[in-house]
PDB file of C-alpha atoms in Angstrom:
ATOM      1  CA  MET A 215      88.111 120.276 126.451  1.00 46.00           C
ATOM      2  CA  SER A 216      87.068 123.847 126.093  1.00 46.00           C
ATOM      3  CA  THR A 217      84.120 125.326 124.278  1.00 45.00           C
ATOM      4  CA  GLU A 218      83.925 128.443 122.184  1.00 47.00           C
ATOM      5  CA  VAL A 219      81.158 130.689 123.369  1.00 47.00           C
ATOM      6  CA  GLN A 220      79.974 133.608 121.260  1.00 49.00           C
ATOM      7  CA  ALA A 221      76.911 135.663 122.210  1.00 50.00           C
ATOM      8  CA  GLY A 222      75.899 133.021 124.738  1.00 50.00           C
ATOM      9  CA  THR A 223      75.743 130.116 122.241  1.00 60.00           C
ATOM     10  CA  VAL A 224      78.131 127.266 121.605  1.00 59.00           C
ATOM     11  CA  ARG A 225      79.267 126.971 117.988  1.00 69.00           C
ATOM     12  CA  PRO A 226      80.203 123.419 117.023  1.00 71.00           C
ATOM     13  CA  ASP A 227      83.165 122.807 114.758  1.00 76.00           C
ATOM     14  CA  TYR A 228      81.511 120.836 111.971  1.00 77.00           C
ATOM     15  CA  ALA A 229      84.832 120.227 110.196  1.00 80.00           C
ATOM     16  CA  GLN A 230      85.544 117.617 112.855  1.00 86.00           C
ATOM     17  CA  TYR A 231      82.964 115.365 111.176  1.00 90.00           C
ATOM     18  CA  VAL A 232      85.586 114.768 108.484  1.00 91.00           C
ATOM     19  CA  VAL A 233      87.808 113.299 111.189  1.00 92.00           C
ATOM     20  CA  CYS A 234      84.891 111.108 112.296  1.00 94.00           C
ATOM     21  CA  ALA A 235      84.333 109.905 108.737  1.00 95.00           C
ATOM     22  CA  VAL A 236      88.002 109.016 108.301  1.00 95.00           C
ATOM     23  CA  MET A 237      88.034 107.185 111.648  1.00 97.00           C
ATOM     24  CA  VAL A 238      84.916 105.199 110.667  1.00 97.00           C
ATOM     25  CA  ALA A 239      86.369 104.349 107.244  1.00 97.00           C
ATOM     26  CA  VAL A 240      89.728 103.201 108.646  1.00 96.00           C
ATOM     27  CA  GLY A 241      88.119 101.326 111.547  1.00 96.00           C
ATOM     28  CA  ALA A 242      85.632  99.539 109.271  1.00 97.00           C
ATOM     29  CA  PHE A 243      88.407  98.663 106.822  1.00 95.00           C
ATOM     30  CA  LEU A 244      90.587  97.226 109.606  1.00 95.00           C
ATOM     31  CA  ILE A 245      87.754  95.094 110.937  1.00 96.00           C
ATOM     32  CA  TYR A 246      86.697  93.917 107.451  1.00 96.00           C
ATOM     33  CA  ASP A 247      90.270  93.146 106.444  1.00 92.00           C
ATOM     34  CA  ALA A 248      90.929  91.226 109.659  1.00 90.00           C
ATOM     35  CA  MET A 249      87.740  89.203 109.319  1.00 91.00           C
ATOM     36  CA  THR A 250      88.534  88.238 105.713  1.00 90.00           C
ATOM     37  CA  MET A 251      92.170  87.415 106.479  1.00 83.00           C
ATOM     38  CA  PRO A 252      93.041  83.855 105.487  1.00 77.00           C
ATOM     39  CA  GLY A 253      93.986  81.640 108.394  1.00 69.00           C
ATOM     40  CA  GLY A 254      96.499  78.887 108.826  1.00 65.00           C
ATOM     41  CA  TYR A 255      99.797  80.764 108.844  1.00 59.00           C
ATOM     42  CA  ALA A 256      99.972  81.713 112.515  1.00 55.00           C
ATOM     43  CA  GLU A 257      98.871  78.512 114.196  1.00 61.00           C
ATOM     44  CA  VAL A 258     101.300  78.834 117.116  1.00 65.00           C
ATOM     45  CA  ASP A 259     100.012  82.249 118.141  1.00 65.00           C
ATOM     46  CA  PRO A 260      97.195  81.832 120.690  1.00 69.00           C
ATOM     47  CA  ILE A 261      95.743  85.269 119.935  1.00 73.00           C
ATOM     48  CA  GLY A 262      96.055  85.065 116.167  1.00 74.00           C
ATOM     49  CA  PRO A 263      96.720  87.752 113.581  1.00 77.00           C
ATOM     50  CA  ARG A 264      93.130  89.043 113.608  1.00 83.00           C
ATOM     51  CA  PHE A 265      93.046  90.234 117.221  1.00 86.00           C
ATOM     52  CA  PHE A 266      94.940  93.532 116.990  1.00 89.00           C
ATOM     53  CA  PRO A 267      93.389  94.845 113.755  1.00 91.00           C
ATOM     54  CA  ILE A 268      89.930  94.113 115.174  1.00 93.00           C
ATOM     55  CA  LEU A 269      90.870  95.757 118.490  1.00 95.00           C
ATOM     56  CA  ILE A 270      92.235  98.881 116.785  1.00 96.00           C
ATOM     57  CA  GLY A 271      89.311  99.041 114.334  1.00 96.00           C
ATOM     58  CA  THR A 272      86.786  98.752 117.155  1.00 97.00           C
ATOM     59  CA  GLY A 273      88.634 101.438 119.122  1.00 97.00           C
ATOM     60  CA  LEU A 274      88.502 103.752 116.101  1.00 97.00           C
ATOM     61  CA  LEU A 275      84.755 103.188 115.695  1.00 97.00           C
ATOM     62  CA  VAL A 276      84.121 103.872 119.387  1.00 97.00           C
ATOM     63  CA  MET A 277      86.265 107.036 119.331  1.00 97.00           C
ATOM     64  CA  ALA A 278      84.473 108.228 116.165  1.00 96.00           C
ATOM     65  CA  LEU A 279      81.147 107.769 117.955  1.00 97.00           C
ATOM     66  CA  VAL A 280      82.389 109.658 121.023  1.00 95.00           C
ATOM     67  CA  LEU A 281      83.672 112.496 118.820  1.00 93.00           C
ATOM     68  CA  ALA A 282      80.416 112.592 116.816  1.00 93.00           C
ATOM     69  CA  ILE A 283      78.484 113.010 120.080  1.00 92.00           C
ATOM     70  CA  ALA A 284      80.876 115.683 121.391  1.00 90.00           C
ATOM     71  CA  ILE A 285      80.878 117.843 118.230  1.00 87.00           C
ATOM     72  CA  PRO A 286      77.304 119.171 118.412  1.00 87.00           C
ATOM     73  CA  ARG A 287      77.806 119.875 122.101  1.00 83.00           C
ATOM     74  CA  GLY A 288      80.558 122.343 121.164  1.00 77.00           C
ATOM     75  CA  SER A 289      83.493 120.401 122.579  1.00 75.00           C
ATOM     76  CA  ARG A 290      86.845 121.373 121.102  1.00 70.00           C
ATOM     77  CA  GLY A 291      90.369 120.341 121.851  1.00 66.00           C
ATOM     78  CA  GLU A 292      92.524 122.942 123.542  1.00 69.00           C
ATOM     79  CA  ALA A 293      95.230 124.545 121.470  1.00 64.00           C
ATOM     80  CA  ASP A 294      98.663 123.295 122.408  1.00 65.00           C
ATOM     81  CA  ALA A 295     100.328 126.151 124.254  1.00 67.00           C
ATOM     82  CA  GLY A 296     103.726 124.495 123.998  1.00 63.00           C
ATOM     83  CA  GLU A 297     103.978 124.778 120.231  1.00 64.00           C
ATOM     84  CA  ASP A 298     106.354 127.391 118.922  1.00 68.00           C
ATOM     85  CA  ILE A 299     104.357 128.279 115.824  1.00 69.00           C
ATOM     86  CA  ASP A 300     102.578 131.322 114.519  1.00 69.00           C
ATOM     87  CA  PRO A 301      99.031 130.326 113.517  1.00 66.00           C
ATOM     88  CA  ASP A 302      98.790 133.423 111.325  1.00 72.00           C
ATOM     89  CA  MET A 303     101.653 132.292 109.064  1.00 76.00           C
ATOM     90  CA  PRO A 304     100.700 130.618 105.783  1.00 80.00           C
ATOM     91  CA  SER A 305     101.406 126.930 105.236  1.00 79.00           C
ATOM     92  CA  ASP A 306     104.807 126.015 103.864  1.00 85.00           C
ATOM     93  CA  TRP A 307     103.629 124.139 100.771  1.00 89.00           C
ATOM     94  CA  ARG A 308     107.159 123.882  99.376  1.00 93.00           C
ATOM     95  CA  THR A 309     108.235 121.761 102.346  1.00 93.00           C
ATOM     96  CA  VAL A 310     105.077 119.648 102.145  1.00 92.00           C
ATOM     97  CA  GLY A 311     105.639 119.120  98.420  1.00 95.00           C
ATOM     98  CA  LEU A 312     109.269 118.132  98.904  1.00 96.00           C
ATOM     99  CA  LEU A 313     108.347 115.633 101.646  1.00 96.00           C
ATOM    100  CA  ILE A 314     105.650 114.118  99.434  1.00 96.00           C
ATOM    101  CA  GLY A 315     108.229 113.891  96.651  1.00 97.00           C
ATOM    102  CA  LEU A 316     110.589 112.047  98.995  1.00 97.00           C
ATOM    103  CA  PHE A 317     107.815 109.588  99.924  1.00 96.00           C
ATOM    104  CA  VAL A 318     107.129 108.957  96.241  1.00 97.00           C
ATOM    105  CA  MET A 319     110.863 108.469  95.651  1.00 96.00           C
ATOM    106  CA  LEU A 320     110.956 105.930  98.479  1.00 96.00           C
ATOM    107  CA  ILE A 321     108.020 103.998  97.030  1.00 95.00           C
ATOM    108  CA  VAL A 322     109.383 104.012  93.468  1.00 96.00           C
ATOM    109  CA  LEU A 323     113.014 103.207  94.268  1.00 96.00           C
ATOM    110  CA  VAL A 324     112.760 100.759  97.178  1.00 95.00           C
ATOM    111  CA  ASN A 325     112.601  97.665  94.932  1.00 94.00           C
ATOM    112  CA  PRO A 326     115.314  98.519  92.411  1.00 95.00           C
ATOM    113  CA  LEU A 327     117.773 100.169  94.831  1.00 95.00           C
ATOM    114  CA  GLY A 328     116.791  98.314  97.995  1.00 94.00           C
ATOM    115  CA  TRP A 329     115.726  99.389 101.457  1.00 94.00           C
ATOM    116  CA  ALA A 330     119.176 100.300 102.758  1.00 94.00           C
ATOM    117  CA  ILE A 331     120.028 102.800 100.024  1.00 96.00           C
ATOM    118  CA  THR A 332     116.534 104.223  99.554  1.00 96.00           C
ATOM    119  CA  SER A 333     115.745 104.710 103.238  1.00 96.00           C
ATOM    120  CA  ALA A 334     119.160 106.288 103.884  1.00 96.00           C
ATOM    121  CA  LEU A 335     118.492 108.792 101.081  1.00 96.00           C
ATOM    122  CA  PHE A 336     114.938 109.276 102.382  1.00 96.00           C
ATOM    123  CA  PHE A 337     116.117 110.105 105.907  1.00 95.00           C
ATOM    124  CA  ALA A 338     118.856 112.437 104.712  1.00 96.00           C
ATOM    125  CA  GLY A 339     116.428 114.153 102.347  1.00 96.00           C
ATOM    126  CA  CYS A 340     113.739 114.587 105.017  1.00 96.00           C
ATOM    127  CA  ALA A 341     116.235 115.943 107.532  1.00 96.00           C
ATOM    128  CA  THR A 342     117.552 118.411 104.948  1.00 96.00           C
ATOM    129  CA  VAL A 343     114.072 119.513 103.838  1.00 96.00           C
ATOM    130  CA  LEU A 344     113.086 120.053 107.479  1.00 94.00           C
ATOM    131  CA  GLY A 345     116.045 122.343 108.066  1.00 92.00           C
ATOM    132  CA  SER A 346     119.160 120.361 108.960  1.00 93.00           C
ATOM    133  CA  ARG A 347     122.215 121.724 107.168  1.00 93.00           C
ATOM    134  CA  HIS A 348     124.583 118.965 108.339  1.00 94.00           C
ATOM    135  CA  TYR A 349     124.499 117.014 105.075  1.00 94.00           C
ATOM    136  CA  VAL A 350     127.212 114.460 105.877  1.00 95.00           C
ATOM    137  CA  ARG A 351     125.737 113.786 109.322  1.00 96.00           C
ATOM    138  CA  ASN A 352     122.271 113.381 107.760  1.00 96.00           C
ATOM    139  CA  ILE A 353     123.606 110.733 105.383  1.00 96.00           C
ATOM    140  CA  VAL A 354     125.589 108.919 108.101  1.00 96.00           C
ATOM    141  CA  ILE A 355     122.571 108.799 110.428  1.00 96.00           C
ATOM    142  CA  GLY A 356     120.404 107.712 107.487  1.00 95.00           C
ATOM    143  CA  VAL A 357     122.766 104.835 106.667  1.00 96.00           C
ATOM    144  CA  VAL A 358     122.875 103.716 110.311  1.00 96.00           C
ATOM    145  CA  LEU A 359     119.069 103.844 110.623  1.00 95.00           C
ATOM    146  CA  ALA A 360     118.646 102.044 107.289  1.00 95.00           C
ATOM    147  CA  LEU A 361     120.980  99.195 108.232  1.00 95.00           C
ATOM    148  CA  VAL A 362     119.580  98.843 111.761  1.00 95.00           C
ATOM    149  CA  SER A 363     115.998  98.744 110.468  1.00 94.00           C
ATOM    150  CA  PHE A 364     116.955  96.345 107.638  1.00 94.00           C
ATOM    151  CA  TYR A 365     118.518  93.842 110.017  1.00 92.00           C
ATOM    152  CA  ALA A 366     115.872  94.380 112.706  1.00 92.00           C
ATOM    153  CA  PHE A 367     113.171  93.398 110.235  1.00 89.00           C
ATOM    154  CA  TYR A 368     115.204  90.621 108.597  1.00 88.00           C
ATOM    155  CA  SER A 369     116.789  89.007 111.651  1.00 87.00           C
ATOM    156  CA  GLY A 370     114.542  90.151 114.469  1.00 83.00           C
ATOM    157  CA  LEU A 371     111.128  89.798 112.833  1.00 82.00           C
ATOM    158  CA  GLY A 372     111.916  87.465 109.944  1.00 84.00           C
ATOM    159  CA  ILE A 373     110.515  89.953 107.421  1.00 86.00           C
ATOM    160  CA  PRO A 374     112.819  90.415 104.443  1.00 88.00           C
ATOM    161  CA  LEU A 375     113.033  93.957 103.104  1.00 91.00           C
ATOM    162  CA  PRO A 376     114.176  94.406  99.499  1.00 92.00           C
ATOM    163  CA  ALA A 377     117.956  94.408  99.210  1.00 91.00           C
ATOM    164  CA  GLY A 378     117.950  95.768  95.645  1.00 91.00           C
ATOM    165  CA  ILE A 379     121.371  96.291  94.155  1.00 93.00           C
ATOM    166  CA  LEU A 380     122.987  95.249  97.456  1.00 90.00           C
ATOM    167  CA  ASP A 381     121.504  91.751  97.193  1.00 88.00           C
ATOM    168  CA  GLY A 382     124.210  89.317  98.241  1.00 85.00           C
ATOM    169  CA  ILE A 383     126.095  91.989 100.168  1.00 87.00           C
ATOM    170  CA  LEU A 384     123.598  92.567 102.987  1.00 79.00           C
TER     171      LEU A 384
END
């Protein structure tokens, strides 16, 4: 980590406390949710369903504490030199808005249309919004990813995703 030194003093980046607050909130929620999780449905698992949420929540709390200690000392993450971006360019809010719209579409349409159709449209839409102009290829890759993920969850993990209008076909 590098520090920013101006006139012989280290200026902390106080905006990083927002990151700490989010880490504490998510970590505390994970631990609380795991501790209040009803038991009895994973009796064969020696670790149990509570282990990983508690582990991740505890890790988030520890990392938030480490970051909260490092902030006033002036520690900052180094800028990634490998990124091909211009930090002086304004944010592309149109792209962000379109991606948020696609997420909302996915949430709203996944039950009526089903996972396979909705996620294929979601992938093709995201790829197009992010710059791909190969529309047919986007849809084909979206369909393949949708079907692979549908059957991976259904057959591999035993978690049924909504089939929607393709119920009985998939």
